[in-house]
Coordinates of C-alpha atoms in Angstrom, one line a residue:
Chain A
X243 CA 0.0 0.0 0.0
X244 CA 2.9 2.4 0.8
X245 CA 4.0 2.1 -2.8
X246 CA 1.1 4.2 -3.9
X247 CA 2.9 7.1 -2.3
X248 CA 6.1 6.9 -4.4
X249 CA 5.3 9.5 -6.9
X250 CA 3.7 12.1 -4.6
X251 CA 6.7 14.3 -5.1
X252 CA 6.2 16.3 -2.0
X253 CA 5.8 15.5 1.7
X254 CA 8.4 14.0 4.0
X255 CA 9.2 10.4 4.0
X256 CA 9.0 8.4 7.2
X257 CA 12.4 7.2 8.4
X258 CA 12.3 3.4 7.9
X259 CA 15.5 3.0 9.8
X260 CA 14.4 2.3 13.3
X261 CA 11.0 0.7 13.0
X262 CA 9.6 -1.8 10.6
X263 CA 7.5 0.2 8.1
X264 CA 4.3 -1.7 9.0
X265 CA 4.5 -0.4 12.5
X266 CA 5.1 3.1 11.3
X267 CA 2.2 2.8 9.0
X268 CA 0.0 1.5 11.8
X269 CA 1.0 4.4 14.1
X270 CA 0.3 6.9 11.4
X271 CA -3.2 5.5 10.9
X272 CA -3.8 5.4 14.7
X273 CA -2.7 9.0 15.1
X274 CA -5.1 10.5 12.4
X275 CA -7.9 8.2 13.5
X276 CA -7.5 9.1 17.2
X277 CA -7.5 12.8 16.2
X278 CA -10.7 12.5 14.1
X279 CA -12.5 10.4 16.7
X280 CA -11.5 12.8 19.5
X281 CA -12.9 15.7 17.4
X282 CA -16.1 13.8 16.8
X283 CA -16.5 12.8 20.5
X284 CA -16.1 16.5 21.4
X285 CA -18.4 18.0 18.7
X286 CA -20.6 15.1 17.9
X287 CA -21.3 16.9 14.6
X288 CA -21.3 14.0 12.1
X289 CA -23.0 11.5 14.4
X290 CA -25.8 13.8 15.4
X291 CA -26.5 14.8 11.8
X292 CA -26.4 11.1 10.6
X293 CA -28.6 9.8 13.4
X294 CA -31.3 12.5 13.2
X295 CA -31.3 12.3 9.4
X296 CA -31.6 8.5 9.4
X297 CA -34.4 8.5 11.9
X298 CA -36.2 11.3 10.1
X299 CA -35.9 9.3 6.8
X300 CA -37.4 6.2 8.5
X301 CA -40.4 8.3 9.6
X302 CA -40.7 9.9 6.3
X303 CA -40.7 6.5 4.5
X304 CA -43.4 5.4 6.9
X305 CA -45.7 8.0 5.5
X306 CA -44.5 7.8 1.9
X307 CA -44.7 4.1 1.5
X308 CA -47.4 3.4 4.1
X309 CA -45.3 0.8 5.8
X310 CA -47.5 -1.8 7.4
X311 CA -46.0 -4.8 9.2
X312 CA -47.0 -7.3 6.4
X313 CA -45.0 -5.4 3.8
X314 CA -42.0 -4.9 6.0
X315 CA -40.1 -8.0 5.3
X316 CA -40.0 -7.2 1.6
X317 CA -39.5 -3.4 1.8
X318 CA -37.8 -3.1 5.2
X319 CA -34.2 -3.8 4.1
X320 CA -34.3 -1.2 1.5
X321 CA -35.9 1.4 3.7
X322 CA -33.3 0.7 6.5
X323 CA -30.3 0.9 4.1
X324 CA -31.4 4.0 2.1
X325 CA -32.0 5.8 5.4
X326 CA -28.5 4.9 6.6
X327 CA -26.7 5.7 3.4
X328 CA -28.4 9.0 2.9
X329 CA -27.6 9.9 6.5
X330 CA -24.0 8.8 6.1
X331 CA -23.4 11.1 3.1
X332 CA -23.9 14.0 5.5
X333 CA -21.0 12.7 7.7
X334 CA -18.9 11.7 4.7
X335 CA -19.2 15.2 3.2
X336 CA -17.6 16.6 6.3
X337 CA -14.5 14.3 6.1
X338 CA -12.4 16.7 4.1
X339 CA -14.7 19.7 4.0
X340 CA -14.1 20.3 7.7
X341 CA -10.3 20.0 7.2
X342 CA -10.5 22.5 4.5
X343 CA -12.7 24.9 6.4
X344 CA -10.4 24.8 9.5
X345 CA -7.4 25.2 7.3
X346 CA -5.9 22.0 8.7
X347 CA -5.8 20.1 5.4
X348 CA -2.4 21.7 4.4
X349 CA -1.0 20.6 7.8
X350 CA -2.2 17.1 7.2
X351 CA -0.7 17.0 3.7
X352 CA 2.7 18.4 4.9
X353 CA 2.9 16.0 7.8
X354 CA 5.4 13.1 7.3
X355 CA 2.4 10.9 6.6
X356 CA 1.8 8.1 4.2
X357 CA -1.2 9.0 1.9
X358 CA -2.6 5.5 2.2
X359 CA -2.4 5.8 6.0
X360 CA -4.4 9.0 5.8
X361 CA -6.9 7.3 3.6
X362 CA -7.2 4.3 5.8
X363 CA -7.5 6.5 8.9
X364 CA -10.2 8.6 7.4
X365 CA -12.0 5.5 6.1
X366 CA -11.9 3.9 9.6
X367 CA -13.2 7.1 11.2
X368 CA -16.1 7.3 8.8
X369 CA -16.8 3.6 9.3
X370 CA -16.8 3.9 13.1
X371 CA -19.2 6.9 13.0
X372 CA -21.5 5.1 10.5
X373 CA -21.5 2.0 12.7
X374 CA -22.4 4.1 15.8
X375 CA -25.4 5.6 13.9
X376 CA -26.4 2.1 12.7
X377 CA -26.2 0.7 16.2
X378 CA -29.0 3.1 17.2
X379 CA -31.1 3.2 14.0
X380 CA -31.4 -0.6 13.6
X381 CA -33.1 -1.2 17.0
X382 CA -35.1 1.9 16.4
X383 CA -36.2 0.5 13.0
X384 CA -37.2 -2.8 14.8
X385 CA -39.2 -1.0 17.4
X386 CA -40.9 1.6 15.1
X387 CA -42.1 -0.9 12.5
X388 CA -42.6 -3.9 14.9
X389 CA -40.3 -6.2 12.9
X390 CA -38.7 -9.2 14.5
X391 CA -35.1 -8.3 13.6
X392 CA -32.1 -10.4 14.4
X393 CA -30.2 -7.3 15.4
X394 CA -26.7 -8.6 15.4
X395 CA -27.2 -10.3 12.0
X396 CA -28.7 -7.2 10.4
X397 CA -26.1 -4.9 12.0
X398 CA -23.3 -7.2 10.8
X399 CA -24.7 -7.0 7.2
X400 CA -25.0 -3.2 7.4
X401 CA -21.5 -2.9 8.6
X402 CA -20.2 -4.9 5.7
X403 CA -22.0 -2.5 3.4
X404 CA -20.7 0.4 5.5
X405 CA -17.1 -0.6 4.7
X406 CA -17.8 -0.1 1.0
X407 CA -19.7 3.1 1.6
X408 CA -16.8 4.5 3.7
X409 CA -14.2 3.3 1.2
X410 CA -15.7 5.1 -1.8
X411 CA -17.2 7.9 0.2
X412 CA -13.8 8.8 1.7
X413 CA -12.3 9.0 -1.7
X414 CA -15.1 11.0 -3.3
X415 CA -15.4 13.4 -0.3
X416 CA -11.8 14.5 -0.9
X417 CA -12.7 15.3 -4.5
X418 CA -16.1 16.8 -3.7
X419 CA -14.7 19.2 -1.1
X420 CA -12.8 21.0 -3.9
X421 CA -15.9 21.4 -6.2
X422 CA -18.3 24.3 -6.4
X423 CA -21.5 22.5 -5.4
X424 CA -19.9 20.1 -3.0
X425 CA -23.1 19.0 -1.1
X426 CA -24.6 18.0 -4.5
X427 CA -21.5 16.4 -6.0
X428 CA -20.8 13.8 -3.3
X429 CA -24.1 11.8 -3.6
X430 CA -24.1 12.2 -7.4
X431 CA -20.6 10.6 -7.5
X432 CA -21.3 8.1 -4.8
X433 CA -24.7 6.5 -5.5
X434 CA -24.1 5.1 -9.0
X435 CA -20.7 3.6 -7.9
X436 CA -22.3 2.0 -4.9
X437 CA -25.1 0.1 -6.7
X438 CA -23.4 -3.3 -6.1
X439 CA -23.2 -2.6 -2.4
X440 CA -26.8 -1.5 -2.3
X441 CA -27.9 -4.8 -4.0
X442 CA -25.8 -6.9 -1.8
X443 CA -26.8 -5.4 1.5
X444 CA -30.5 -5.2 0.7
X445 CA -30.6 -8.8 -0.5
X446 CA -28.6 -10.1 2.4
X447 CA -30.8 -8.2 4.9
X448 CA -33.8 -9.5 3.1
X449 CA -32.6 -13.0 3.5
X450 CA -32.1 -12.3 7.2
X451 CA -35.6 -10.9 7.5
X452 CA -37.1 -13.8 5.5
X453 CA -38.1 -11.6 2.6
X454 CA -40.0 -13.5 -0.1
X455 CA -38.3 -11.6 -3.0
X456 CA -34.7 -12.0 -1.9
X457 CA -32.5 -14.0 -4.2
X458 CA -30.7 -16.9 -2.5
X459 CA -27.0 -16.0 -3.2
X460 CA -23.9 -15.9 -1.0
X461 CA -24.5 -12.2 -0.7
X462 CA -22.3 -11.8 2.4
X463 CA -19.2 -13.2 0.7
X464 CA -19.9 -11.0 -2.4
X465 CA -20.1 -8.0 0.0
X466 CA -16.7 -8.9 1.4
X467 CA -15.4 -9.2 -2.1
X468 CA -16.8 -5.8 -3.2
X469 CA -15.4 -4.2 0.0
X470 CA -12.0 -5.6 -0.8
X471 CA -12.0 -4.2 -4.3
X472 CA -13.3 -0.7 -3.2
X473 CA -10.8 -0.4 -0.4
X474 CA -7.8 -1.5 -2.5
X475 CA -8.7 0.8 -5.4
X476 CA -9.4 3.7 -3.1
X477 CA -6.0 3.2 -1.4
X478 CA -4.3 3.1 -4.7
X479 CA -5.8 6.2 -6.3
X480 CA -6.3 8.3 -3.2
X481 CA -2.7 9.7 -3.6
X482 CA -3.7 11.4 -6.9
X483 CA -6.6 13.1 -5.4
X484 CA -4.6 14.9 -2.7
X485 CA -1.6 16.0 -4.9
X486 CA -1.7 19.8 -4.6
Chain B
X145 CA 4.8 22.5 -38.7
X146 CA 2.7 23.4 -41.7
X147 CA 3.2 20.0 -43.4
X148 CA 2.1 18.3 -40.3
X149 CA -1.1 20.5 -40.3
X150 CA -1.6 19.6 -43.9
X151 CA -1.1 15.9 -43.2
X152 CA -3.5 16.1 -40.2
X153 CA -6.0 17.7 -42.4
X154 CA -5.6 15.0 -45.2
X155 CA -6.0 12.3 -42.6
X156 CA -9.1 14.0 -41.1
X157 CA -10.6 14.2 -44.7
X158 CA -9.8 10.5 -45.2
X159 CA -11.5 9.6 -41.9
X160 CA -14.6 11.6 -42.6
X161 CA -14.9 10.2 -46.2
X162 CA -14.5 6.6 -44.9
X163 CA -17.1 7.3 -42.1
X164 CA -19.6 8.7 -44.6
X165 CA -19.1 5.9 -47.2
X166 CA -19.2 3.0 -44.7
X167 CA -22.2 4.5 -42.9
X168 CA -24.1 4.9 -46.2
X169 CA -23.2 1.3 -47.1
X170 CA -24.4 0.1 -43.6
X171 CA -27.6 2.0 -43.9
X172 CA -28.3 0.6 -47.3
X173 CA -27.5 -2.9 -46.0
X174 CA -29.8 -2.7 -43.0
X175 CA -32.7 -1.5 -45.2
X176 CA -32.3 -3.6 -48.4
X177 CA -29.9 -6.5 -47.6
X178 CA -30.6 -7.8 -44.2
X179 CA -33.6 -10.2 -44.1
X180 CA -36.6 -9.4 -41.9
X181 CA -36.7 -11.3 -38.6
X182 CA -39.5 -13.9 -38.6
X183 CA -40.5 -13.4 -35.0
X184 CA -39.8 -9.8 -34.3
X185 CA -40.6 -8.3 -37.7
X186 CA -39.2 -5.1 -39.1
X187 CA -38.5 -3.5 -35.8
X188 CA -35.6 -6.0 -35.3
X189 CA -33.6 -3.8 -37.7
X190 CA -33.1 -1.4 -34.8
X191 CA -30.4 -3.8 -33.7
X192 CA -28.1 -2.7 -36.5
X193 CA -27.6 0.6 -34.8
X194 CA -28.6 -0.1 -31.3
X195 CA -25.9 -2.8 -30.8
X196 CA -23.1 -0.9 -32.5
X197 CA -23.9 2.2 -30.5
X198 CA -23.7 0.1 -27.3
X199 CA -20.3 -1.2 -28.4
X200 CA -19.1 2.3 -29.1
X201 CA -20.3 3.6 -25.7
X202 CA -18.3 0.9 -23.9
X203 CA -15.4 1.6 -26.2
X204 CA -15.6 5.3 -25.4
X205 CA -15.5 4.7 -21.7
X206 CA -12.7 2.3 -22.2
X207 CA -10.8 5.1 -23.9
X208 CA -11.6 7.3 -21.0
X209 CA -10.0 4.8 -18.7
X210 CA -6.9 4.6 -20.9
X211 CA -6.5 8.3 -21.2
X212 CA -7.1 8.7 -17.5
X213 CA -4.2 6.4 -16.7
X214 CA -2.2 8.1 -19.3
X215 CA -2.8 11.5 -17.7
X216 CA -2.0 10.4 -14.2
X217 CA 1.1 8.8 -15.5
X218 CA 2.4 11.6 -17.9
X219 CA 0.6 14.7 -16.5
X220 CA 0.0 15.8 -20.1
X221 CA -3.2 17.7 -20.7
X222 CA -3.4 16.1 -24.1
X223 CA -4.4 12.8 -22.5
X224 CA -6.9 14.7 -20.5
X225 CA -8.4 16.5 -23.5
X226 CA -9.0 13.1 -25.1
X227 CA -10.5 11.7 -21.9
X228 CA -13.0 14.7 -21.7
X229 CA -13.9 14.3 -25.4
X230 CA -14.4 10.5 -25.1
X231 CA -16.5 10.8 -21.9
X232 CA -18.9 13.2 -23.6
X233 CA -19.2 11.1 -26.7
X234 CA -19.8 8.1 -24.6
X235 CA -22.7 9.8 -22.7
X236 CA -24.2 10.7 -26.1
X237 CA -24.0 7.2 -27.4
X238 CA -25.3 5.7 -24.1
X239 CA -28.2 8.1 -24.3
X240 CA -29.0 7.0 -27.8
X241 CA -28.6 3.3 -26.8
X242 CA -31.1 3.8 -24.0
X243 CA -33.6 5.5 -26.2
X244 CA -33.4 3.1 -29.2
X245 CA -33.5 0.2 -26.7
X246 CA -36.7 1.5 -25.3
X247 CA -38.2 1.9 -28.7
X248 CA -37.4 -1.8 -29.5
X249 CA -38.6 -3.0 -26.2
X250 CA -42.0 -1.5 -26.4
X251 CA -43.4 -3.6 -29.3
X252 CA -41.3 -6.7 -28.5
X253 CA -41.4 -6.9 -24.7
X254 CA -44.5 -4.7 -24.4
X255 CA -42.7 -2.4 -22.0
X256 CA -40.5 0.7 -22.4
X257 CA -38.2 -0.4 -19.6
X258 CA -37.4 -3.3 -17.5
X259 CA -34.8 -3.6 -14.7
X260 CA -32.7 -6.4 -16.3
X261 CA -29.0 -6.6 -16.0
X262 CA -27.9 -5.1 -19.3
X263 CA -30.4 -2.2 -19.2
X264 CA -29.8 -1.4 -15.5
X265 CA -26.0 -1.5 -15.8
X266 CA -26.1 0.7 -18.9
X267 CA -28.3 3.2 -17.0
X268 CA -26.0 3.2 -14.0
X269 CA -23.1 3.7 -16.5
X270 CA -24.8 6.7 -17.9
X271 CA -25.1 8.1 -14.4
X272 CA -21.5 7.5 -13.7
X273 CA -20.3 9.4 -16.7
X274 CA -22.8 12.2 -16.4
X275 CA -21.3 12.6 -12.9
X276 CA -17.9 12.6 -14.6
X277 CA -19.0 15.5 -16.8
X278 CA -20.5 17.3 -13.8
X279 CA -17.4 16.9 -11.7
X280 CA -15.4 18.5 -14.5
X281 CA -17.9 21.4 -14.8
X282 CA -17.9 22.0 -11.0
X283 CA -14.2 21.8 -10.4
X284 CA -12.8 25.3 -11.4
X285 CA -9.1 24.5 -11.6
X286 CA -8.2 22.7 -14.9
X287 CA -5.3 20.7 -13.5
X288 CA -7.4 19.6 -10.5
X289 CA -10.4 18.8 -12.7
X290 CA -8.1 16.6 -14.9
X291 CA -6.8 14.7 -11.9
X292 CA -10.2 14.2 -10.2
X293 CA -11.9 13.1 -13.4
X294 CA -9.1 10.7 -14.2
X295 CA -9.6 9.1 -10.8
X296 CA -13.3 8.8 -11.5
X297 CA -12.6 7.5 -15.0
X298 CA -10.5 4.7 -13.5
X299 CA -12.9 3.9 -10.6
X300 CA -15.9 4.1 -12.7
X301 CA -14.7 1.7 -15.3
X302 CA -13.5 -0.8 -12.7
X303 CA -17.0 -0.6 -11.3
X304 CA -18.7 -1.5 -14.6
X305 CA -18.2 -5.3 -14.4
X306 CA -19.0 -5.3 -10.7
X307 CA -22.3 -3.4 -11.4
X308 CA -23.0 -5.8 -14.3
X309 CA -22.6 -9.0 -12.3
X310 CA -24.4 -7.7 -9.2
X311 CA -27.4 -6.7 -11.2
X312 CA -27.4 -9.9 -13.1
X313 CA -27.4 -11.9 -9.8
X314 CA -30.2 -9.7 -8.7
X315 CA -32.5 -10.4 -11.7
X316 CA -32.3 -10.5 -15.5
X317 CA -34.5 -10.6 -18.6
X318 CA -32.5 -9.6 -21.7
X319 CA -32.1 -11.7 -24.9
X320 CA -28.8 -13.4 -24.8
X321 CA -26.6 -12.0 -27.6
X322 CA -27.9 -13.7 -30.7
X323 CA -24.4 -13.9 -32.3
X324 CA -22.9 -16.3 -29.8
X325 CA -26.0 -18.4 -29.1
X326 CA -25.6 -21.7 -31.0
X327 CA -29.2 -22.2 -31.9
X328 CA -31.1 -20.8 -33.6
X329 CA -28.3 -19.3 -35.6
X330 CA -28.8 -15.8 -37.1
X331 CA -28.5 -15.9 -40.9
X332 CA -25.2 -14.8 -42.3
X333 CA -26.8 -11.7 -44.0
X334 CA -27.7 -10.4 -40.6
X335 CA -24.3 -11.0 -39.2
X336 CA -22.5 -9.3 -42.1
X337 CA -24.9 -6.3 -41.8
X338 CA -24.2 -6.1 -38.1
X339 CA -20.4 -6.2 -38.7
X340 CA -20.5 -3.5 -41.3
X341 CA -22.7 -1.3 -38.9
X342 CA -20.1 -1.9 -36.2
X343 CA -17.3 -0.7 -38.4
X344 CA -19.5 2.3 -39.5
X345 CA -20.3 3.3 -35.9
X346 CA -16.8 2.9 -34.8
X347 CA -15.7 5.3 -37.6
X348 CA -18.3 7.7 -36.4
X349 CA -16.9 7.5 -32.9
X350 CA -13.3 8.0 -34.3
X351 CA -14.4 11.1 -36.2
X352 CA -16.2 12.6 -33.1
X353 CA -13.2 11.8 -30.9
X354 CA -10.7 13.6 -33.3
X355 CA -13.0 16.6 -33.7
X356 CA -13.9 16.8 -30.0
X357 CA -10.3 16.5 -28.9
X358 CA -9.2 19.2 -31.3
X359 CA -11.9 21.4 -29.9
X360 CA -10.6 20.8 -26.3
X361 CA -7.0 21.4 -27.3
X362 CA -8.0 24.7 -29.1
X363 CA -9.9 25.8 -26.0
X364 CA -7.0 24.9 -23.7
X365 CA -4.7 26.9 -25.9
X366 CA -7.1 29.9 -26.0
X367 CA -7.4 29.8 -22.2
X368 CA -3.6 29.8 -21.8
X369 CA -3.3 32.7 -24.2
X370 CA -6.0 34.6 -22.4
X371 CA -4.5 34.0 -19.0
X372 CA -1.1 35.2 -20.2
X373 CA -2.5 38.4 -21.7
X374 CA -4.5 39.1 -18.5
X375 CA -1.2 38.7 -16.6
X376 CA 0.7 41.0 -19.0
X377 CA -2.0 43.7 -18.7
X378 CA -2.0 43.4 -15.0
X379 CA 1.7 43.8 -14.9
X380 CA 1.6 46.9 -17.1
X381 CA -1.1 48.6 -15.0
Chain C
X153 CA -31.8 -18.4 -17.9
X154 CA -31.9 -18.4 -21.8
X155 CA -35.1 -20.4 -22.0
X156 CA -37.0 -18.7 -19.3
X157 CA -36.2 -15.2 -20.3
X158 CA -36.8 -15.9 -24.0
X159 CA -40.2 -17.5 -23.1
X160 CA -41.0 -14.6 -20.9
X161 CA -40.5 -11.9 -23.6
X162 CA -42.4 -13.8 -26.1
X163 CA -45.3 -14.3 -23.8
X164 CA -45.3 -10.6 -23.0
X165 CA -45.2 -9.6 -26.6
X166 CA -48.3 -8.0 -27.9
X167 CA -49.9 -8.2 -31.3
X168 CA -48.2 -4.8 -31.8
X169 CA -45.0 -6.5 -32.9
X170 CA -46.6 -8.5 -35.7
X171 CA -48.4 -5.4 -37.1
X172 CA -46.0 -4.2 -39.8
X173 CA -47.2 -0.5 -39.5
X174 CA -46.5 -0.4 -35.8
X175 CA -43.2 -2.2 -36.3
X176 CA -42.1 0.2 -39.0
X177 CA -43.2 3.1 -36.9
X178 CA -41.0 2.1 -34.0
X179 CA -38.1 1.5 -36.4
X180 CA -38.4 4.9 -37.9
X181 CA -38.7 6.6 -34.5
X182 CA -35.5 4.9 -33.4
X183 CA -33.7 5.7 -36.6
X184 CA -34.8 9.3 -36.5
X185 CA -33.6 9.7 -32.9
X186 CA -30.2 8.3 -33.8
X187 CA -29.8 10.4 -36.9
X188 CA -30.9 13.6 -35.1
X189 CA -28.5 12.7 -32.2
X190 CA -25.5 12.0 -34.4
X191 CA -26.0 14.8 -37.0
X192 CA -27.0 17.3 -34.3
X193 CA -23.8 16.5 -32.4
X194 CA -21.7 16.8 -35.6
X195 CA -23.2 20.2 -36.3
X196 CA -22.6 21.4 -32.8
X197 CA -19.0 20.1 -32.9
X198 CA -18.2 21.8 -36.2
X199 CA -19.8 25.1 -35.0
X200 CA -17.9 25.1 -31.7
X201 CA -14.6 24.1 -33.4
X202 CA -15.1 27.0 -35.8
X203 CA -15.7 29.5 -33.1
X204 CA -12.8 28.2 -31.0
X205 CA -10.5 28.5 -34.1
X206 CA -11.8 32.0 -34.8
X207 CA -11.0 33.0 -31.2
X208 CA -7.5 31.5 -31.6
X209 CA -6.9 33.6 -34.7
X210 CA -8.1 36.7 -32.8
X211 CA -5.8 36.0 -29.8
X212 CA -2.9 35.2 -32.2
X213 CA -3.4 38.5 -34.0
X214 CA -3.6 40.4 -30.8
X215 CA -0.4 38.8 -29.6
X216 CA 1.4 39.7 -32.8
X217 CA 0.2 43.3 -32.6
X218 CA 1.3 43.8 -29.0
X219 CA 4.7 42.4 -29.9
X220 CA 5.0 44.8 -32.8
X221 CA 4.2 47.8 -30.5
X222 CA 6.9 46.7 -28.2

């Protein structure tokens, strides 16, 4: 992964003399991740936005689709996932927009920091925040719509999907933060690319809820494969997005 | 310098002539030479331009991928100009593919649209490259726009097969390509017509790509000149 | 998958498809859309290219003039 940083031209290189580079890489990821999470714990900006938006989306869907218990096993997975993904774009958009607004992006870019480590740290921060939001919204979904949900199973599926969302979302939020209409650009870039994740998560959740329309496929393994591809491609091309 | 311009012009004239001639031949063949499909009737002839346009759309997005890699590797705006050009042409062809496909599906499937694998992934593809064009339009700095869209050009194309297979596993209802299906075999007249149409449409794409890239290059050049003049005027004042 | 999808779209097919007038109508509509799209794009390209080249001439002339005055 560190190879993707070779043609970045600028930025100090970590001294590989004392430590094995894997350890250095791990420490870099940890440093940025800890910073982002501490910031989030203090402000709770992204988490609040995601949670309120997701719950509001669930309530809105209830009126828009007239969600009665008998239709929930078929429609429920989609409702849950759309609420979560739409909510998470709010948090994803802040990943780099906040760094730009505070003028701290230059600091991050000048720091002796591997770009892949930065990508991975930002991805993990997003993933943790999305997971936290999901941990609240899944039980809320079960209670509000009176669906017998195997909460650990559904939560696990959603988290597999969230890895893909965070992987692509982190990459695109770095690009969208430089565009004119950045709130608009992120979802427009994100949603078409994420169609496979959407299909995988909704089908897998459908199987878990006993939906009649879900196709019997190894969706969880497919999700793991998709996640692997998105994270690998994201880590490889992230360097190009941040070259200033 | 001038001889290369003359050479370029001669090559362009040759390309345009070939495009017009082969397109005329393809058009004549699809009207007079190809036999009428027994099951589908006359409307089956839509295939002779629908299928080639779909091929060209994928080709165009593949060219975007190649040019994106080329740009990130060489940092030469000529690669980017071609990527820009090919993305726009690809969106044009994808739009026409979706419309002509709908017009075929209505009489044959009795529906304008169905969410099967090939249709759905083509529609998602259309959205990805519309987003590509929007990203370019919304990123003010040219170098940055080139870099960002190159990243999207790569990620988007890698995503194409993933989207295709995931939608296929989800559900599908599209006729398998008639050409590779062993039975019933399409008559050779149909295949020849399709082949000529493929060549014609690829030539149309090549002509568009040359013209559109030249347009982008000229605009880049003009922008550079304008910026230099503005700088000079500012330094005089 | 071949069989079932083939069977399904044949089953869904309406008498429309066998009616030659309807069939020709759809073919003409699709052909016209394609021709309008491709020819329209060509015209737009040629026009834009002409105006970009004219602008380049303009800028080149202006550059030469300012060099002469210097």
